[in-house]
Short mmCIF file of C-alpha atoms in Angstrom, two decimals:
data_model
loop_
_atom_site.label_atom_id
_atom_site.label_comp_id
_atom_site.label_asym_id
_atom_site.label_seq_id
_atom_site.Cartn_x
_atom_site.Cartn_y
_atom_site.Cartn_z
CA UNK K 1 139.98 34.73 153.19
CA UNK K 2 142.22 32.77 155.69
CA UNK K 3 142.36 34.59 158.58
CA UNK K 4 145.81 33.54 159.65
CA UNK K 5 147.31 35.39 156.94
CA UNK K 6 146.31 39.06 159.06
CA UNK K 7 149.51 40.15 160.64
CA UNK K 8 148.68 42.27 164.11
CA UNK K 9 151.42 44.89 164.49
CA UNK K 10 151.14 47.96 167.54
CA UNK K 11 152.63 51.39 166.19
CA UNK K 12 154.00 53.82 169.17
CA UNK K 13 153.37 56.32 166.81
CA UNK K 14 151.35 57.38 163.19
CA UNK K 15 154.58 58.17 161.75
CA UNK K 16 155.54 54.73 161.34
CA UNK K 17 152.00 54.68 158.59
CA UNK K 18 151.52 56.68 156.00
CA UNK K 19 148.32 59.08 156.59
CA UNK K 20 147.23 57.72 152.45
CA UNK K 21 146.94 54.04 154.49
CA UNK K 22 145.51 54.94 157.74
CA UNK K 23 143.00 57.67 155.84
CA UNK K 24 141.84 54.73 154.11
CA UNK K 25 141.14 52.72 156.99
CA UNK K 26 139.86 56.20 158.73
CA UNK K 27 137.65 57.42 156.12
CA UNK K 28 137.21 55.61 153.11
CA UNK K 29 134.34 57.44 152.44
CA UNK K 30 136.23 60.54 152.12
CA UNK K 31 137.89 59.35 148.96
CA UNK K 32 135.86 61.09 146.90
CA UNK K 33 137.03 64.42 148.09
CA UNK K 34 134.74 65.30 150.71
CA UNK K 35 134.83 65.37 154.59
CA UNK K 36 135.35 62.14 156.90
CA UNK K 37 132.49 61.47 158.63
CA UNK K 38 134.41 62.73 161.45
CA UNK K 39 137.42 63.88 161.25
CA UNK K 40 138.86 62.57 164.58
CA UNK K 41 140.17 59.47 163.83
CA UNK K 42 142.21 60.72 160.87
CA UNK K 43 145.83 60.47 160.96
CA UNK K 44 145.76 64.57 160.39
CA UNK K 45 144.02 64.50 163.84
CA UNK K 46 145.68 61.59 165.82
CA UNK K 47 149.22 63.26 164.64
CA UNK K 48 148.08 66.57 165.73
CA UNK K 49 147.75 64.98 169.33
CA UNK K 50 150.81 63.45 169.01
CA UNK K 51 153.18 66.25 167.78
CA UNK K 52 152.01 68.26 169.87
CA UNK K 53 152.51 66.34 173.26
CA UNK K 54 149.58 65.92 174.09
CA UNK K 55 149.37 62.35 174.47
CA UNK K 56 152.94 60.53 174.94
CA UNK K 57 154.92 60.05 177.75
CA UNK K 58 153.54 61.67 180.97
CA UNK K 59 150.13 62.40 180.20
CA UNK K 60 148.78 58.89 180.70
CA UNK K 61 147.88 58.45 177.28
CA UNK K 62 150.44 56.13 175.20
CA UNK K 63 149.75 55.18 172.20
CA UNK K 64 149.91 51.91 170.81
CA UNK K 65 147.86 52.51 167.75
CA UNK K 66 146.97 48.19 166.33
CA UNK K 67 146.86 47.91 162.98
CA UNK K 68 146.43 44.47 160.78
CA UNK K 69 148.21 43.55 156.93
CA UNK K 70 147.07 41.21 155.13
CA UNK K 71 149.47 40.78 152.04
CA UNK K 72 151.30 43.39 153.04
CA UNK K 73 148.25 45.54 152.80
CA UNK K 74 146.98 47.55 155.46
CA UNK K 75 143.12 46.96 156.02
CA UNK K 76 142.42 48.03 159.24
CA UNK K 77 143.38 50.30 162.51
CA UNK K 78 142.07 51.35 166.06
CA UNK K 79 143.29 54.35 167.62
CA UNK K 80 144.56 52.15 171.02
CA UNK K 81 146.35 53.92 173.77
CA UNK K 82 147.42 52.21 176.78
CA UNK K 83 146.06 54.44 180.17
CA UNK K 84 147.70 54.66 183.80
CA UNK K 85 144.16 56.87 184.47
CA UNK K 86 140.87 57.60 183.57
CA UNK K 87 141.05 60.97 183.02
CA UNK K 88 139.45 62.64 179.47
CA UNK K 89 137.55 59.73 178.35
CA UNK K 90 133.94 60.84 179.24
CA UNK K 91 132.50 56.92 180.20
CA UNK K 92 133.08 56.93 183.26
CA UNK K 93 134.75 54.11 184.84
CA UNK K 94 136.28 55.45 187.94
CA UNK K 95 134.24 52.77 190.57
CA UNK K 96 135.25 50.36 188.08
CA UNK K 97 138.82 51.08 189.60
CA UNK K 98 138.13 51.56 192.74
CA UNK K 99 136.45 48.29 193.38
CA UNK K 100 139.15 46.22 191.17
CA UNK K 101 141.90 47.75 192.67
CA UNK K 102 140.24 47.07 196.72
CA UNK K 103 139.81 43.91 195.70
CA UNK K 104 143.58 43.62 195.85
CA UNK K 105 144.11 43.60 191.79
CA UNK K 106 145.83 46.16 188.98
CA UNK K 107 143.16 48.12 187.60
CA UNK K 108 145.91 50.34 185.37
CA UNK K 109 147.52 50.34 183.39
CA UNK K 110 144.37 49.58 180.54
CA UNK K 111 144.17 49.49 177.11
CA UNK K 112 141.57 52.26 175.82
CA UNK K 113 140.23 52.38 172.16
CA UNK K 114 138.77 56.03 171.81
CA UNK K 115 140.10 59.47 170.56
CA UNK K 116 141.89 61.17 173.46
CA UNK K 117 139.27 63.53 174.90
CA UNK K 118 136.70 63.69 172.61
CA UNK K 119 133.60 62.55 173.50
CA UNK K 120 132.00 62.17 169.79
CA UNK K 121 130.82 59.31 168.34
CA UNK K 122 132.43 57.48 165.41
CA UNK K 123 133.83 54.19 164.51
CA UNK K 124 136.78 52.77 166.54
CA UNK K 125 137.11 49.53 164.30
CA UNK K 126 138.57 51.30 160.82
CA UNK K 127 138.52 49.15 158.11
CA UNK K 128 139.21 49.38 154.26
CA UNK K 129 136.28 48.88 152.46
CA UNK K 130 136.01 45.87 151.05
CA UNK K 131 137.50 44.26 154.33
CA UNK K 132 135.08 45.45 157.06
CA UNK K 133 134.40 41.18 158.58
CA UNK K 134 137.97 40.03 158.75
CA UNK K 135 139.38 43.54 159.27
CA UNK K 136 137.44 44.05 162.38
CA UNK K 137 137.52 40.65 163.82
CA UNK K 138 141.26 41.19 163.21
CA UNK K 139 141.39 43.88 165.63
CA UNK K 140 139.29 43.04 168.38
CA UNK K 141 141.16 40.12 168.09
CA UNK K 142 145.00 42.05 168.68
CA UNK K 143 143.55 44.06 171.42
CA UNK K 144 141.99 41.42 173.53
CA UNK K 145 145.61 39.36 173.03
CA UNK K 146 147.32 42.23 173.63
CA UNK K 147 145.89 42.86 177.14
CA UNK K 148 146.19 39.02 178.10
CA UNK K 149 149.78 38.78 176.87
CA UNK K 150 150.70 41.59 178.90
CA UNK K 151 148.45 41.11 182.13
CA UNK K 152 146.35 44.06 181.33
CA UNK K 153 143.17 44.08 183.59
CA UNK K 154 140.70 45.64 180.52
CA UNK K 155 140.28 47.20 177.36
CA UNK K 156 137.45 49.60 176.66
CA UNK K 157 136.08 51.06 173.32
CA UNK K 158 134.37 54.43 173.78
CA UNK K 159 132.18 56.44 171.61
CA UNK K 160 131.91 53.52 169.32
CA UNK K 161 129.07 53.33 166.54
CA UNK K 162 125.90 51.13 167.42
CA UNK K 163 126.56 49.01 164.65
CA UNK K 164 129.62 48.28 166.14
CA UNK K 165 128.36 47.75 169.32
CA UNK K 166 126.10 45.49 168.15
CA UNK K 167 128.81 43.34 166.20
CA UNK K 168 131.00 43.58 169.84
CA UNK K 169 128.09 42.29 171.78
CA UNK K 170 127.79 39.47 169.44
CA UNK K 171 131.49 38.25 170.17
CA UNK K 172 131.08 38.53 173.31
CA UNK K 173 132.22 42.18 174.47
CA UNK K 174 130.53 43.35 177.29
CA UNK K 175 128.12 46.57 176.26
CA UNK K 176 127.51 50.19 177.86
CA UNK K 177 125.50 52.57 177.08
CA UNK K 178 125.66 56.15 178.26
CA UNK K 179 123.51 59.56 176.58
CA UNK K 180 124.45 62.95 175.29
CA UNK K 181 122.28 65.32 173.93
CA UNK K 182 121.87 65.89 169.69
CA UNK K 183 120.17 68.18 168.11
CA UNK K 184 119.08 66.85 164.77
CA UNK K 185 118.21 68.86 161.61
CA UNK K 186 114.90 68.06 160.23
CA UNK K 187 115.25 69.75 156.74
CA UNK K 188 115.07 73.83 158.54
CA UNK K 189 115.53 76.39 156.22
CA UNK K 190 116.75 78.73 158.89
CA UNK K 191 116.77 79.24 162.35
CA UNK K 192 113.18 80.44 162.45
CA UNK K 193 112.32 77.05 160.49
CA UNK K 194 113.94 75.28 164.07
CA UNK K 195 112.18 77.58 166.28
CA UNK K 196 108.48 77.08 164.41
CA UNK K 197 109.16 73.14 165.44
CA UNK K 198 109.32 74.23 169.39
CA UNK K 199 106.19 74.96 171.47
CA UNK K 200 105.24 78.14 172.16
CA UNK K 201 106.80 78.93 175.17
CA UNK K 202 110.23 77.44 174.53
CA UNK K 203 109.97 79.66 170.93
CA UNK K 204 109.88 82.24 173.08
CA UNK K 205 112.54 81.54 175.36
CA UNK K 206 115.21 81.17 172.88
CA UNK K 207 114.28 83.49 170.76
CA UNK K 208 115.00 85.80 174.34
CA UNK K 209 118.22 84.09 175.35
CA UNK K 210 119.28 84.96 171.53
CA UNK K 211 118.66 88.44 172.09
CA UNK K 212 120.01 88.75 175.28
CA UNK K 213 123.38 86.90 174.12
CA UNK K 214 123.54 89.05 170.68
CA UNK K 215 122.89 92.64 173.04
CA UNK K 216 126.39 91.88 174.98
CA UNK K 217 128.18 94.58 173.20
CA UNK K 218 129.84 93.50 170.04
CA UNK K 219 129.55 91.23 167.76
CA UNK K 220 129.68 87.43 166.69
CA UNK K 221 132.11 85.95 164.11
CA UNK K 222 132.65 82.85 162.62
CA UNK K 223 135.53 81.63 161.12
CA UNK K 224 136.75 78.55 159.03
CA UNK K 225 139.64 77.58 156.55
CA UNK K 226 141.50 80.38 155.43
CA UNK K 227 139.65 83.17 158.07
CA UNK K 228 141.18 81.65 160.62
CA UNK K 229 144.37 83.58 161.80
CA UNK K 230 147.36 82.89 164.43
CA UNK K 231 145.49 85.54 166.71
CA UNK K 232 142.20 83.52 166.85
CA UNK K 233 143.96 80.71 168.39
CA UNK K 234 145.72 83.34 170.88
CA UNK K 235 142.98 84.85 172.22
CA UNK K 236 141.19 80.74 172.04
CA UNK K 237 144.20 79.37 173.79
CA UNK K 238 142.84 81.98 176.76
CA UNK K 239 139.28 80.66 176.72
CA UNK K 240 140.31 77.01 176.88
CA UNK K 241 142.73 77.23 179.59
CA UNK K 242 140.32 79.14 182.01
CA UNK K 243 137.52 76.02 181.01
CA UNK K 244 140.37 73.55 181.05
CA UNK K 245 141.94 74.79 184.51
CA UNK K 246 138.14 74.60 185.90
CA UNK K 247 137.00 71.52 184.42
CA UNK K 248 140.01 69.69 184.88
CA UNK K 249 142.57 71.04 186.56
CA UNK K 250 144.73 71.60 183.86
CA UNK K 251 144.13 71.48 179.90
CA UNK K 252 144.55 68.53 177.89
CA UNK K 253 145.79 69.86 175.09
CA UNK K 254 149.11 71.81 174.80
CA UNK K 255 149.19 75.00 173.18
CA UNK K 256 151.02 73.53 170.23
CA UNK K 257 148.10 71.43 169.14
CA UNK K 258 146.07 74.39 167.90
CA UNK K 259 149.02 75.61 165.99
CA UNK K 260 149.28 72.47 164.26
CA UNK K 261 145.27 71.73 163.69
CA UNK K 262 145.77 75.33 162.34
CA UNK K 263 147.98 74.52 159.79
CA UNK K 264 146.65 70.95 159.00
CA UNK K 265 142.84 70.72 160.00
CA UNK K 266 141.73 74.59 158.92
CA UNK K 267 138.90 73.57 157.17
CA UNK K 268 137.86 70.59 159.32
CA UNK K 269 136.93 74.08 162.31
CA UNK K 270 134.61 76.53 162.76
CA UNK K 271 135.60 78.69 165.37
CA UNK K 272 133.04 80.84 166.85
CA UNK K 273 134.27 84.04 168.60
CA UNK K 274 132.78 86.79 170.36
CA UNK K 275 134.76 90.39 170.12
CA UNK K 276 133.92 93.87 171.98
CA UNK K 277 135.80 96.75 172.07
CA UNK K 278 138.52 95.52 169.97
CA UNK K 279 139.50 92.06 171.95
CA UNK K 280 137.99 88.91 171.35
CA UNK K 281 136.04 87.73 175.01
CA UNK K 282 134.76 84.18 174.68
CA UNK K 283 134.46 81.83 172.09
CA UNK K 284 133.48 78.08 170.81
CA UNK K 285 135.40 75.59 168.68
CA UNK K 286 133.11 72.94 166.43
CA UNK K 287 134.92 70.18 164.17
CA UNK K 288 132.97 69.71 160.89
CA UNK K 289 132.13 66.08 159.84
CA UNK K 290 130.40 64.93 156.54
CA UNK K 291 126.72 64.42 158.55
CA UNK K 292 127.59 66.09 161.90
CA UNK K 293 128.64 69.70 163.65
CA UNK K 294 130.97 68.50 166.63
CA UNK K 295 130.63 71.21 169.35
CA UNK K 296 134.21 70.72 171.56
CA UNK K 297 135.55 73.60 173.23
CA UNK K 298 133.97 76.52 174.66
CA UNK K 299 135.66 79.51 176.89
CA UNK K 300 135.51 83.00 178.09
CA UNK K 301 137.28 85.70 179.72
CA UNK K 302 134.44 87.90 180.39
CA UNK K 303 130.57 87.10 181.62
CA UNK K 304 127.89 88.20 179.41
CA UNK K 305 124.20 86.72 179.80
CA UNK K 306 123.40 83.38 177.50
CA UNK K 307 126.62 84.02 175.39
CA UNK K 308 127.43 80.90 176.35
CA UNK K 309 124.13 78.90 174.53
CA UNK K 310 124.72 81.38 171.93
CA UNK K 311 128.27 80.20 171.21
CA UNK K 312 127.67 77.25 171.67
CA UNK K 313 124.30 76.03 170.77
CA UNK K 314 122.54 78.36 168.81
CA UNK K 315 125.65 79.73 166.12
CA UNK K 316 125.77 75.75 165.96
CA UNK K 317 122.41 75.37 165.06
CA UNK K 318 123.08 78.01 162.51
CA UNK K 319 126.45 76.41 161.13
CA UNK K 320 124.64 72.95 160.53
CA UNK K 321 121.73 74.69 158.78
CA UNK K 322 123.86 76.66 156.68
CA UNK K 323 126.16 73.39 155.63
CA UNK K 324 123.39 71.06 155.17
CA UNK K 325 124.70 68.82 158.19
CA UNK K 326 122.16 66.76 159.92
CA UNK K 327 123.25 66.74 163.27
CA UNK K 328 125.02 68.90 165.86
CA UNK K 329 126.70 66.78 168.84
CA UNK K 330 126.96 69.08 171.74
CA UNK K 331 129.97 67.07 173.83
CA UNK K 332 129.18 65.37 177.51
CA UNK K 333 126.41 65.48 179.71
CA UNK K 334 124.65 69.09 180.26
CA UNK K 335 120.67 68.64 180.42
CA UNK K 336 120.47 72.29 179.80
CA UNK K 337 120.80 70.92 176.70
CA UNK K 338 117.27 69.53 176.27
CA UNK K 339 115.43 73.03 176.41
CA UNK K 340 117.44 74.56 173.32
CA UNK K 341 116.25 71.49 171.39
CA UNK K 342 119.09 69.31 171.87
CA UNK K 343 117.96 65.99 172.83
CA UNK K 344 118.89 62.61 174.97
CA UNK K 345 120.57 60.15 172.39
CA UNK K 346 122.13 56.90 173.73
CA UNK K 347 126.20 56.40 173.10
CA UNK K 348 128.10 53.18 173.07
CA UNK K 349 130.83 51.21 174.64
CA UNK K 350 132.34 48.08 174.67
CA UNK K 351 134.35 46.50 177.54
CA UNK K 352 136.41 43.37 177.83
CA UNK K 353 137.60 42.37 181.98
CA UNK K 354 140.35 39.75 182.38
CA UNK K 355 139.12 38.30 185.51
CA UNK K 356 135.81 35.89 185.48
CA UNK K 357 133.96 37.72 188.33
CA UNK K 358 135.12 41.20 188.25
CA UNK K 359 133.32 40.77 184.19
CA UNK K 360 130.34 39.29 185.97
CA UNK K 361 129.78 41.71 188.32
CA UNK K 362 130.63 44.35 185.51
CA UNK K 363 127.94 42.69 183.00
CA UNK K 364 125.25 42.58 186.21
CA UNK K 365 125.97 46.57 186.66
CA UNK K 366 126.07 47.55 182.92
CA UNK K 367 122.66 45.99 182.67
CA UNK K 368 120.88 47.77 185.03
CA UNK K 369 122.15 50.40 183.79
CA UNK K 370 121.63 50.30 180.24
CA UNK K 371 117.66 49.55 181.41
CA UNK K 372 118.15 53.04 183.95
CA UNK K 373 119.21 54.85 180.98
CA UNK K 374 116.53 53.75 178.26
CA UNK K 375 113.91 55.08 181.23
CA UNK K 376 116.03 58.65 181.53
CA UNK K 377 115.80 58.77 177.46
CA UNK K 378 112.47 58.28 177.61
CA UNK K 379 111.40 60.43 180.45
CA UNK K 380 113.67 63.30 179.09
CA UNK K 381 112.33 63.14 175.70
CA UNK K 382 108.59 63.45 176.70
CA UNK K 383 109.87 67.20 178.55
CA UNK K 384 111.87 68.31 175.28
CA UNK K 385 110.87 71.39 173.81
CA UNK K 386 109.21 70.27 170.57
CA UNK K 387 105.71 70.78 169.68
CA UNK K 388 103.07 67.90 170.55
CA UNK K 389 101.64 66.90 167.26
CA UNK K 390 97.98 66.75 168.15
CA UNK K 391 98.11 70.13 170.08
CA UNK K 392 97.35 73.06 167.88
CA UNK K 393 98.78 75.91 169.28
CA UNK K 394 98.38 79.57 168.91
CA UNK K 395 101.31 81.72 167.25
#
């Protein structure tokens, strides 16, 4: 196909596209009536965001979603926003700035390709099938003009597949890797099936933090699609402001965007919540994907000992089991992680820098890093929790 029949156009919002086209660019594979493989690139999700204010004018997030026609035909999209910070992205490039901008140039505003704070992996590039080659090149194509036509210093695609890392690389992106910690289902029945995987002593450990956590007082509910109620997301918005205020300063979301995921994303949640004496005291959002449990948002209002793995890690554990997913992604960062079986998996970026040597002092950095984190990987790995194969072990 000619490639100079794609027409590049930048949306300032997904109401100028239906959700049928984007969907299909989003999540072809969900055309069969099942889940997305994630559900946060979906225009259900990026709209939610939107409506809601909580990207838009003053919060440093505007979008400027690219999308590319060919015959009139939309085949492809990247959720692009255009950043004054570098807040809620989760790949860190803060001395990125710093340098840049003490070198006497602009570091912001940039052009960012990710889902507004979400650290979870999942394509960036979104293409109709049948179009994936042109449909990408297409848009890594607009976004690189894009930031030279308007003097833009870089543009940075976070949380991107590895496939599509390796298809950047080839073109001449600059690549970044960074880790989080998985835990991946290998066929458990239950719980017990998980635990019978770990050495002894970690079996034993969890299985304690489990009891401790369950002994707080009152009990543990899940809820999903229709269970979920206006008052869950009251006594949630609670939990996530005390995290966000913490963690942040102030939450990234508004209050509205929970009212409108309610209404439009029920059954893409599971929404873990712990309740004693009548009032609900801490509790843990997950996102449901095709393959994957998405652990985001986790909060409390009272202290009770390991309710917080239990929320978090272990009911997740559970939920994946349950549904058959094989994977539970547990957000940013947290080596706590690696003891309750969750373990060091690398994540992807892609950069592009205007200027020549800022891009070659860039690449020089990203590769020792990339070599610093393959040794972290692999040092963290050998001290996970998991059985050694050749070392029989008593019950």
């Amino acid at each position: 196909m000619d490639q100079a029949q794609i027409e590049i156009q930048v949306l300032g919002s997904l109401s100028q596209v239906s959700a049928q086209d984007w969907d299909a660019c989003a999540c072809p594979e969900a055309a069969d009536g099942g889940r997305p493989l994630d559900p946060f690139t979906t225009h259900r999700f990026l709209s939610a965001l939107e409506e809601s204010d909580s990207v838009g004018p003053g919060t440093g997030w505007q979008p400027q979603y690219l999308t590319a026609y060919l015959d009139g035909m939309m085949i492809a999209a990247a959720p692009l926003y255009a950043k004054s910070h570098s807040q809620g992205e989760y790949i860190f490039d803060h001395n990125w700035a710093h340098a840049y901008e003490n070198a006497g140039g602009r570091y912001y505003p940039k052009l960012q390709v990710a889902v507004p704070f979400t650290p979870a992996t999942g394509r960036r590039f979104l293409v109709r099938s049948g179009y994936e080659g042109i449909g990408q090149s297409a848009l890594v194509q607009g976004m690189v003009q894009l930031a030279a036509d308007n003097n833009v210093s870089t543009v940075h695609v976070t949380f991107c597949t590895e496939a599509e890392a390796e298809i950047g690389r080839e073109i001449g992106l600059m690549h970044r890797t960074t880790q989080q910690f998985h835990w991946l289902n290998d066929g458990y029945a239950d719980f017990d099936g998980f635990l019978a995987a770990l050495s002894s002593r970690k079996r034993k450990t969890l299985r304690k933090e489990r009891r401790q956590a369950n002994d707080f007082g009152g009990q543990i509910h899940t809820f999903t699609g229709d269970q979920l109620r206006p008052e869950h997301w009251d006594a949630f918005w609670l939990f996530y402001q005390d995290t966000g205020a913490r963690k942040w300063g102030s939450p990234y979301l508004s209050r509205q965007f929970f009212e409108i995921a309610h209404a439009t994303m029920a059954d893409d949640m599971a929404l873990v919540l712990a309740e004693r004496d009548g009032a609900y005291v801490a509790g843990a959002l997950n996102f449901i994907g095709r393959e994957t449990l998405f652990g985001r948002y986790w909060g409390c209002i009272e202290n009770h000992p390991c309710l917080h793995f239990e929320l978090c890690y272990y009911r997740a554990i559970d939920i994946a089991i349950a549904e058959g997913l094989q994977r539970v992604e547990a957000g940013a960062q947290g080596e706590h992680k690696l003891a309750r079986g969750y373990m060091p998996t690398q994540t992807h970026s892609l950069h592009w820098v205007g200027d020549s040597g800022f891009a070659d002092a860039i690449a020089r950095y990203l590769e020792a890093e990339r070599e610093a984190i393959d040794q972290e990987i692999e040092l963290l790995t050998d001290y996970g929790p998991f059985r050694k194969v050749d070392v029989e072990e008593q019950q």
